[in-house]
Coordinates of C-alpha atoms in Angstrom, one line a residue:
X1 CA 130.9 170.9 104.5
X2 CA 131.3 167.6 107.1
X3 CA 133.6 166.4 104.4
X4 CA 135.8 169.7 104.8
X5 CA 135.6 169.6 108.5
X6 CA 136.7 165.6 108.4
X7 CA 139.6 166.5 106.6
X8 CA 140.8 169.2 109.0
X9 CA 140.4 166.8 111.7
X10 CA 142.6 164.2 109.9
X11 CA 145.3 167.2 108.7
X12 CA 145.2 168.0 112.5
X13 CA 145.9 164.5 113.6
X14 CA 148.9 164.3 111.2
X15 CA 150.3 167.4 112.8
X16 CA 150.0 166.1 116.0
X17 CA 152.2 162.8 114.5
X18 CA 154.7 164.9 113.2
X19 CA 155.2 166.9 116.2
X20 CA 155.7 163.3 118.0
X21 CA 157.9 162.9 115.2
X22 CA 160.0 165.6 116.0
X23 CA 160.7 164.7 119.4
X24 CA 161.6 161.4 118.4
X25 CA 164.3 162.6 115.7
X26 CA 165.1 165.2 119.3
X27 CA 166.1 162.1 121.0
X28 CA 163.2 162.7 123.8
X29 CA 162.9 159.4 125.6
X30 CA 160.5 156.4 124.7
X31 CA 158.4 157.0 127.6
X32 CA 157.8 161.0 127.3
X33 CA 156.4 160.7 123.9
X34 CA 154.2 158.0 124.7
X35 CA 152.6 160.4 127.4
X36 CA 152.5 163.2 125.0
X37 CA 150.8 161.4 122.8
X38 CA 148.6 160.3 125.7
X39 CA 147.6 163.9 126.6
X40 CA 147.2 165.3 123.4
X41 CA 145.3 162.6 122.6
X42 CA 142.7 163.1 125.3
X43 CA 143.2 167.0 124.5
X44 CA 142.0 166.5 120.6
X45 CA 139.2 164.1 121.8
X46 CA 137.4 166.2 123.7
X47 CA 137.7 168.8 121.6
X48 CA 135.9 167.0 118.6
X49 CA 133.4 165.6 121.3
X50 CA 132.7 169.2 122.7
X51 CA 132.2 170.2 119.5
X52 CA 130.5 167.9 117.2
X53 CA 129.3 165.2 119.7
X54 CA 129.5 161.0 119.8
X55 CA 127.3 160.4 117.1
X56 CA 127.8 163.2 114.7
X57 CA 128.8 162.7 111.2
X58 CA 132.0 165.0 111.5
X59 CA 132.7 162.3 114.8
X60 CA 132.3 159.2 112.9
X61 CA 133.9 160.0 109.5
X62 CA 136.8 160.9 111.4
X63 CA 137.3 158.4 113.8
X64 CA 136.8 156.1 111.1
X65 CA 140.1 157.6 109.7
X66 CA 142.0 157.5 112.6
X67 CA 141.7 153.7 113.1
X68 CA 143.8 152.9 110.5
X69 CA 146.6 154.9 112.9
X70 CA 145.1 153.3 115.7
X71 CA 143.7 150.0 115.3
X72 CA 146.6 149.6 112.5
X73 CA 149.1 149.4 114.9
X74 CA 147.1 147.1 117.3
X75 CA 146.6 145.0 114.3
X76 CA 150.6 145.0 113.4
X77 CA 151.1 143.9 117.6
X78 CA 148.7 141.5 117.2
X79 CA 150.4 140.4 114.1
X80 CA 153.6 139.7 115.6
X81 CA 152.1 138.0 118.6
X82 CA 151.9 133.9 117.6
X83 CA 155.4 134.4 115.3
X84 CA 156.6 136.3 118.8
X85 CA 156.0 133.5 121.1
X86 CA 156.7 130.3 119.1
X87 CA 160.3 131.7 118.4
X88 CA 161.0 133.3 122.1
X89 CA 160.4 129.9 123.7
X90 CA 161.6 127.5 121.2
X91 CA 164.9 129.8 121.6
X92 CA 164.6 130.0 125.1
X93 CA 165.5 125.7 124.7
X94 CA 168.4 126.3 121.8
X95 CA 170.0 128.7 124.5
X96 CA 170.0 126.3 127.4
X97 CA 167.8 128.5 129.4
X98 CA 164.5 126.7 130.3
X99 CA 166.1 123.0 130.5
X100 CA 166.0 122.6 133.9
X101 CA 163.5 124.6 135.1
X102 CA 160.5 124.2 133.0
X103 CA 158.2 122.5 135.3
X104 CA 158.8 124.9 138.4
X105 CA 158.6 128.1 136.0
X106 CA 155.1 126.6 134.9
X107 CA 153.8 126.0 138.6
X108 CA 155.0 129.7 139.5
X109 CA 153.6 131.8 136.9
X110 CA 150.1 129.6 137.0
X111 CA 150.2 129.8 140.8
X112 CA 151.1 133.4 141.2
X113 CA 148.7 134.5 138.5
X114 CA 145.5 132.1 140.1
X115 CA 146.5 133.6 143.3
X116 CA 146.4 137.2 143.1
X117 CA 143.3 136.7 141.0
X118 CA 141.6 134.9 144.3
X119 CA 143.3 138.1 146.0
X120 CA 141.7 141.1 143.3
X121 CA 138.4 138.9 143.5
X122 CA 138.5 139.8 147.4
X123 CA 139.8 143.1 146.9
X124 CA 136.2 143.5 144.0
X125 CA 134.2 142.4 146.8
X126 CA 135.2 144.5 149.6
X127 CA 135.5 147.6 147.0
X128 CA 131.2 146.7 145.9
X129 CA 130.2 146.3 149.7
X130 CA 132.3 149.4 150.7
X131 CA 130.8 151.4 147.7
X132 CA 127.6 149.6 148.4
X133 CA 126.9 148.9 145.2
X134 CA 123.3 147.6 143.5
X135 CA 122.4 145.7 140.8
X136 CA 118.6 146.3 141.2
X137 CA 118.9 150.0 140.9
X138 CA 120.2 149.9 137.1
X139 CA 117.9 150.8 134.9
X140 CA 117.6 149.2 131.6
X141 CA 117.4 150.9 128.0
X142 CA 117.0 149.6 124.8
X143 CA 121.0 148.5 124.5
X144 CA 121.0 147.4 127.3
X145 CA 117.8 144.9 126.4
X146 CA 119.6 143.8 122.9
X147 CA 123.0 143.0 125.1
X148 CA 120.8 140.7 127.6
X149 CA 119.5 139.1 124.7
X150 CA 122.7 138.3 123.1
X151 CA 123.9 136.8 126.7
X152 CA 120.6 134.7 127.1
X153 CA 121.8 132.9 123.7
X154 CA 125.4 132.3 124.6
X155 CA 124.9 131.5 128.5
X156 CA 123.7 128.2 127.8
X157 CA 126.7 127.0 126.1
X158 CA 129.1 128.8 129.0
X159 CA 126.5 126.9 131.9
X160 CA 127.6 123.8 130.4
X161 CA 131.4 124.3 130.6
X162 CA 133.2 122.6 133.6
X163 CA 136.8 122.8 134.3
X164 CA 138.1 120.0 132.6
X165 CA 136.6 121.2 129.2
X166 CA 138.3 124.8 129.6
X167 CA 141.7 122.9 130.3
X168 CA 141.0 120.9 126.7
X169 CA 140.5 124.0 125.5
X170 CA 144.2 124.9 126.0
X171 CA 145.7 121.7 124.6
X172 CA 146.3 122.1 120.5
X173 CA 145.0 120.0 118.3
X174 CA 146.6 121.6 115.2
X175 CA 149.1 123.2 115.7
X176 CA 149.1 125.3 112.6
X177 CA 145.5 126.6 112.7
X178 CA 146.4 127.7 116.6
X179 CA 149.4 130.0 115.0
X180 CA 146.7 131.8 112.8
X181 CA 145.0 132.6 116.5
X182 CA 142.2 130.7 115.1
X183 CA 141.1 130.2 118.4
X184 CA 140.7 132.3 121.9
X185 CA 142.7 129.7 123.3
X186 CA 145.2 129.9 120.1
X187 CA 148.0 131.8 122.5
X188 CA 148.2 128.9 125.3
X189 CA 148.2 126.7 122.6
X190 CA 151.1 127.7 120.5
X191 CA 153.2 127.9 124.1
X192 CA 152.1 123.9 124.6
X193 CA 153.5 123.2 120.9
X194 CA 156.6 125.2 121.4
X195 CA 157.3 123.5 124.3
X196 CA 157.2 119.9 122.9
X197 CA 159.7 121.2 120.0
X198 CA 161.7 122.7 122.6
X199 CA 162.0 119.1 124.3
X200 CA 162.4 117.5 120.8
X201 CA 164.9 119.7 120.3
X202 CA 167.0 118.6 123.1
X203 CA 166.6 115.0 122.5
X204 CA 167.7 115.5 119.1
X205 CA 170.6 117.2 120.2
X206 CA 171.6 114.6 122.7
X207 CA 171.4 111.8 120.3
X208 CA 172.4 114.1 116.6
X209 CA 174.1 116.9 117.7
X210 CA 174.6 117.7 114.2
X211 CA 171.2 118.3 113.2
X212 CA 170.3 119.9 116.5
X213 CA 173.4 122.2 116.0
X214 CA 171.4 123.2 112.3
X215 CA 167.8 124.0 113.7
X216 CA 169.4 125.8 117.0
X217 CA 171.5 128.1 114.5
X218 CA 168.2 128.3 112.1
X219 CA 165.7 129.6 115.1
X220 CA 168.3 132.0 116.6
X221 CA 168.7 133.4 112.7
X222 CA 164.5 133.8 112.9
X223 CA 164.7 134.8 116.3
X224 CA 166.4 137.9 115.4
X225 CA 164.4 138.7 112.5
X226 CA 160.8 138.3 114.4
X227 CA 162.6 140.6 117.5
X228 CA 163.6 143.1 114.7
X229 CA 159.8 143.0 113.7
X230 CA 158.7 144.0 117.1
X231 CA 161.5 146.5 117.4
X232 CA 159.7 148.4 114.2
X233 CA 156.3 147.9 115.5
X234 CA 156.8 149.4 118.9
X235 CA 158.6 152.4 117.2
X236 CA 154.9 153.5 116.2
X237 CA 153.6 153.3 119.7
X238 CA 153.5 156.8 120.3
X239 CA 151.2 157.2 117.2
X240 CA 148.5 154.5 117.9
X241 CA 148.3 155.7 121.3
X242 CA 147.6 159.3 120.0
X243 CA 144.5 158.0 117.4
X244 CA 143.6 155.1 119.9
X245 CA 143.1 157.5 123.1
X246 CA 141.5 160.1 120.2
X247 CA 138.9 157.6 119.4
X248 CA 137.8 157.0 123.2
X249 CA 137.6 160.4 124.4
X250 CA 135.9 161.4 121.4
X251 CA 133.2 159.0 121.3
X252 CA 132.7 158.1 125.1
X253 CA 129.3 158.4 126.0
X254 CA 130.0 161.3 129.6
X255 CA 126.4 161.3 130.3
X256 CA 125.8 157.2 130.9
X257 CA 129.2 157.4 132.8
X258 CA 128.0 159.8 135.2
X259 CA 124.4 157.9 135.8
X260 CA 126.9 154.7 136.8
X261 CA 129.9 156.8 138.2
X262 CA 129.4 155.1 141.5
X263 CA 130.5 152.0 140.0
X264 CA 133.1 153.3 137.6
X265 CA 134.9 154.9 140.7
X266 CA 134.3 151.6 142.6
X267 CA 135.4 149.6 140.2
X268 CA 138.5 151.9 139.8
X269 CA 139.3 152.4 143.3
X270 CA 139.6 148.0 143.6
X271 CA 141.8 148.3 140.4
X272 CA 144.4 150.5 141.7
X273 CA 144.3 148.5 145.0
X274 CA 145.1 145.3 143.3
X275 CA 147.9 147.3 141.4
X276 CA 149.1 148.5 144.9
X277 CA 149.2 144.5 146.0
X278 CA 151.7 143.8 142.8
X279 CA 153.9 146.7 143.9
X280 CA 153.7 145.1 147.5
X281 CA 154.9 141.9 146.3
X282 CA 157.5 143.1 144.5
X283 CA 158.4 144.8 147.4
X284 CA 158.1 141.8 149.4
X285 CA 160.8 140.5 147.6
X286 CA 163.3 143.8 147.7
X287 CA 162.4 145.0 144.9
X288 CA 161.9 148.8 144.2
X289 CA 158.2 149.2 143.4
X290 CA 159.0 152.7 141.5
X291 CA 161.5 151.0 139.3
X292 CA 158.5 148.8 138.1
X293 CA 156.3 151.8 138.4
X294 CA 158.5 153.7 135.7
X295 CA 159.7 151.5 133.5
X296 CA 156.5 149.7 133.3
X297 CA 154.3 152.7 132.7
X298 CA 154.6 152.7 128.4
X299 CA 153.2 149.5 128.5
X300 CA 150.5 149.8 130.9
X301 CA 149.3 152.8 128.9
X302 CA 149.0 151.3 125.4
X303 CA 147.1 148.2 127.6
X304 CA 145.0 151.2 129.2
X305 CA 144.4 152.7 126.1
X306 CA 143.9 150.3 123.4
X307 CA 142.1 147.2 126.0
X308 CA 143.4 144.3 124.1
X309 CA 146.1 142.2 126.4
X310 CA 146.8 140.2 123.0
X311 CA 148.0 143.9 121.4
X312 CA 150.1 144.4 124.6
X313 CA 151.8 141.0 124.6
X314 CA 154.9 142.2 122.7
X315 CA 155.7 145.2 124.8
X316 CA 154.7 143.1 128.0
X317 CA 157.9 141.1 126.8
X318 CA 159.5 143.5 125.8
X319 CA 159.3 145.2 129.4
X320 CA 160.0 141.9 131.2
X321 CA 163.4 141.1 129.3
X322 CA 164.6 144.8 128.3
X323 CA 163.7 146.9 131.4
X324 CA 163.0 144.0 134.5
X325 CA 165.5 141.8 133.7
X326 CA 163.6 138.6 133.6
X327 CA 164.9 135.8 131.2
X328 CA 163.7 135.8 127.9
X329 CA 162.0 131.9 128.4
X330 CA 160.0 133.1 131.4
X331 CA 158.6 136.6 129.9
X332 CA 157.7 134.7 127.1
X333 CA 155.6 132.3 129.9
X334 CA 154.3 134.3 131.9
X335 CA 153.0 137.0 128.9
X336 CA 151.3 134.5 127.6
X337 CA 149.8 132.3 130.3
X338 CA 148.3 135.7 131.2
X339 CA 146.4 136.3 128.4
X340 CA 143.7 133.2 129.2
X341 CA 144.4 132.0 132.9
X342 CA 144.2 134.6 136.0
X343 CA 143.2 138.0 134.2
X344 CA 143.7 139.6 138.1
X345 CA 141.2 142.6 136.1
X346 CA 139.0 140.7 134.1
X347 CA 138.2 137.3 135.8
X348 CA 139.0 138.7 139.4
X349 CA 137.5 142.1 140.4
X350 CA 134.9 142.2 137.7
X351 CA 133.2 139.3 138.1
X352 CA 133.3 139.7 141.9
X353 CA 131.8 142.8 141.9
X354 CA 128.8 141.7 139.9
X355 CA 127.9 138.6 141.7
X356 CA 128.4 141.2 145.2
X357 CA 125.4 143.5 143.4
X358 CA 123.3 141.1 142.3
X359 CA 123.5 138.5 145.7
X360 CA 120.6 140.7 146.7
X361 CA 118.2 140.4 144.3
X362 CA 118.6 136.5 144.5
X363 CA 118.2 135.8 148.3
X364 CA 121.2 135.6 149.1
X365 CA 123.3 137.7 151.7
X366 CA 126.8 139.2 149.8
X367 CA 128.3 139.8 153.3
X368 CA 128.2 136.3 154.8
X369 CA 131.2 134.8 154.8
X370 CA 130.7 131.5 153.5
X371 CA 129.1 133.9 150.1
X372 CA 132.5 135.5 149.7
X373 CA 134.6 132.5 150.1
X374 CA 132.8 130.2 148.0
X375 CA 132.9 133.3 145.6
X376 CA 136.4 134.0 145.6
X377 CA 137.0 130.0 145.4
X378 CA 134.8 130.4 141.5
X379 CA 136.2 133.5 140.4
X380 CA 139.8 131.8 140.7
X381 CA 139.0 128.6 139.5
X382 CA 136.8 129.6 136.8
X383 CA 139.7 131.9 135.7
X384 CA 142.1 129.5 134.6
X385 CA 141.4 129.6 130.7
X386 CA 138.4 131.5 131.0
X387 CA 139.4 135.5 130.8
X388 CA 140.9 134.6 127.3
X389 CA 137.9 133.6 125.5
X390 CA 135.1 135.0 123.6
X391 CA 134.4 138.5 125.5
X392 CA 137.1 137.9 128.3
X393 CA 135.3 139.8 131.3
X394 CA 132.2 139.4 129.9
X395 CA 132.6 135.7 129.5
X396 CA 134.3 135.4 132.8
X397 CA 130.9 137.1 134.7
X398 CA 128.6 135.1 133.2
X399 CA 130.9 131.4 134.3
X400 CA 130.7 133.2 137.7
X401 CA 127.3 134.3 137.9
X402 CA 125.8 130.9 136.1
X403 CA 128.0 129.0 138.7
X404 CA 126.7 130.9 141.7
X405 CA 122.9 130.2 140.4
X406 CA 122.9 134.3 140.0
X407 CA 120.8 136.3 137.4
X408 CA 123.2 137.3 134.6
X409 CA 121.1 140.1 133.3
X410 CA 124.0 142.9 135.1
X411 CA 126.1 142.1 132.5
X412 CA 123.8 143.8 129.7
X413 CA 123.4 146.1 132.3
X414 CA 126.4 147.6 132.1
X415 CA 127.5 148.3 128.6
X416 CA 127.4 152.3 128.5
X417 CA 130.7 152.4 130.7
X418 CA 132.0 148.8 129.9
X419 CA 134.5 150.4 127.6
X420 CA 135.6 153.0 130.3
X421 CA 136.2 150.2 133.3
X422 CA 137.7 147.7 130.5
X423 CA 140.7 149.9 130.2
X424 CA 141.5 150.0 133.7
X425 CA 141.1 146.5 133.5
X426 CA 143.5 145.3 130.7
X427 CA 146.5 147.9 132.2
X428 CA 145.7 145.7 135.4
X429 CA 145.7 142.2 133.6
X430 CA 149.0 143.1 132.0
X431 CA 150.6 144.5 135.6
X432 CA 150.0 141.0 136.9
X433 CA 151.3 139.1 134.1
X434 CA 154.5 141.3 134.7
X435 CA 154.7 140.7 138.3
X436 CA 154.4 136.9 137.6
X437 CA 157.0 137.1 135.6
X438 CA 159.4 139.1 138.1
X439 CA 157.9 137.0 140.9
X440 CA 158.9 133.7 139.3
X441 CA 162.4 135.1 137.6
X442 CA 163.1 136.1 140.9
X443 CA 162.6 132.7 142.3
X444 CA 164.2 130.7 139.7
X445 CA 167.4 132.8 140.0
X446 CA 167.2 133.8 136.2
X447 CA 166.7 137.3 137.4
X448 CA 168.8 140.2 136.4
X449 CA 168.9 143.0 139.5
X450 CA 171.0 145.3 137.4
X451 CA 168.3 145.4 134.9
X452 CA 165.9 145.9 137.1
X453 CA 167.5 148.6 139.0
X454 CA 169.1 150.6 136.2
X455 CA 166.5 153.9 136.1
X456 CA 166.4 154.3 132.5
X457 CA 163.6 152.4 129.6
X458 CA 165.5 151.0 126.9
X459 CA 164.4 152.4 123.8
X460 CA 162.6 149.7 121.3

């Protein structure tokens, strides 16, 4: 019988595709579809929740099925990442577009995303004082035991971690293994290598333009093949947003959300500040924050839904180039120097508001001010390279909280709704790797205005 009902919910899920289908062959816009697929995917999720439950067999079996929809396609993004960013920025140097401006579009697009990091960290502390969150009044089960367990075992090695170490961690040592994303640091690294061939590149040119002629013609032939990849991959996005956002509404766990609501609409509330700071400096800059708003919306959902930056990283270039009009080179920069360094979600307001709850409990008064500046001074140092590894947020408290000489038991603490508040956060991590890449193609006068300001998404 739970066999029968598994494969109505998977004949259910395919009609749902083919009606998404339908509207694509209609010509219904990129960005329609993809909310479509957004609502009836939170539609048929709470349906088979309200019906069968999280941990029913029916559930399980089914979701099982849908992830090769849903985690497929993340799988094909993330497959497409390393080939994606080698080949954009070694092109970005064939074309003559990141010769002269290579160190200042580094500086911006670390700068920009370090700073609004130090600014969400503020906006995480005044959001847990405001809410007045806690830590001492969680209560902890037995998942929540087994987490603290598994932190204990991996806190010593993060104590031990100072800045210069997470900077090493960047730099590639081969090259090769770093383009199988080997390592959590594999992204950063591939940009450092592409960067020296890009330099190579032009001293081979000046000295034989012959050869350099050959290898500029032979990336620009693989660039269009790898951006003909993507194109195909993002066609699916309406589908893997459909099983992805299936999956979480299905199997999220209402009652443990509601015990910690407080902080879920706490932690919320700080995310869609920090998002209301990028649309202010975008607007600082006369730009038109609803242009941003609306064009960038596709991508912030599949970040929002699926939680994986990494996933996101060819549709956060996509975005930039296509629909912002930021140059190719620095898209390609600032995607990807915002998957390990500044996370404004991840490594700013999350680890903020933990160290805020848990001051408390350690002696130590969260509202004195030289508390939240020495705190906001860690959370954005500690960022740089951190967000990116192992657990990202998780791995970003825990830097925070060891270097602050705060218990790191919170962390465990929270697991029930960690999935809820990570999707918030990865929409936010991918808005401000955006807006460093507006920011700084703005600055470097690669920007394209009539880009930006036509109203339309151009369709993948």
């Amino acid at each position: 019988m739970n066999a029968l009902l598994i494969i109505v919910n998977i004949l259910v899920l395919f009609a749902l595709m083919f009606g998404l289908f339908m509207m694509q062959k209609k010509h219904v816009s990129f960005s329609k579809r993809v909310f479509t697929a957004l609502g009836l995917g939170i539609i048929f999720g709470f349906i088979i929740h309200l019906i069968y439950g999280t941990t029913h067999e029916v559930t399980t079996g089914s979701i099982d099925w849908f992830n090769i929809v849903g985690y497929g396609y993340v799988k094909l993004l993330q497959m497409v990442v390393m080939p994606l960013v080698f080949i954009s920025i070694v092109a970005a140097f064939t074309r003559l577009k990141l010769t002269k401006n290579i160190g200042k579009i580094s500086f911006l697009v670390i700068g920009i995303l370090l700073g609004t990091t130090a600014i969400s960290a503020a906006v995480g502390i005044g959001s847990a004082l405001g809410f007045g969150l806690d830590g001492i009044q969680l209560n902890e089960g037995d998942a929540e035991k087994a987490r603290n367990s598994q932190l204990e075992e991996r806190v010593a090695g993060v104590e031990n971690m100072t800045l210069p170490q997470q900077i090493i961690e960047l730099i590639p040592s081969n090259p090769f293994q770093d383009l199988t994303g080997a390592r959590p640091t594999s992204t950063i690294a591939v940009v450092i290598f592409s960067v020296f061939i890009g330099i190579a590149y032009l001293g081979v040119k000046r000295k034989e333009s012959e050869h350099g002629e050959f290898f500029a013609r032979i990336i620009d032939t693989a660039y269009s093949i790898v951006m003909r990849v993507v194109t195909l991959i993002l066609r699916l996005t309406p589908y893997g947003i459909l099983a992805i956002i299936t999956r979480v509404t299905a199997t999220s766990d209402y009652e443990a959300i509601a015990k910690l609501g407080k902080f879920v609409v706490a932690s919320y509330v700080a995310l869609i500040v920090m998002f209301i700071v990028h649309l202010l400096l975008l607007s600082f800059v006369k730009l038109n924050p609803r242009n941003y708003v609306k064009k960038g919306l596709p991508t912030l959902t599949f970040a929002f839904t699926s939680r994986t930056s990494a996933g996101t990283l060819p549709m956060t270039i996509k975005t930039q180039t296509k629909d912002f009009g930021v140059s190719e080179g620095i898209a390609n920069f600032a995607g990807s120097f915002g998957l390990s360094i500044g996370q404004n979600g991840c490594a700013g307001i999350y680890p903020a508001m933990l160290a805020v709850m848990v001051a408390p409990a350690a002696g130590v008064d969260p509202t004195s001010l030289s508390f939240i500046l020495t705190l906001i001074l860690v959370v954005a140092i500690s960022s740089f390279g951190v967000a990116g590894v192992g657990g990202g947020a998780t791995f970003a408290a825990l830097i925070v909280l060891s270097i602050m000489n705060l218990p790191i038991a919170i962390v465990g603490l929270l697991i029930s709704v960690e999935p809820l508040i990570d999707m918030g956060r990865t929409a936010l991590n991918v808005s401000g790797a955006m807006t460093a890449g507006v920011l700084t193609s703005k600055a470097t006068g690669e920007f394209d205005q009539e880009t930006y300001q036509q109203p339309n998404i151009v369709e993948a």
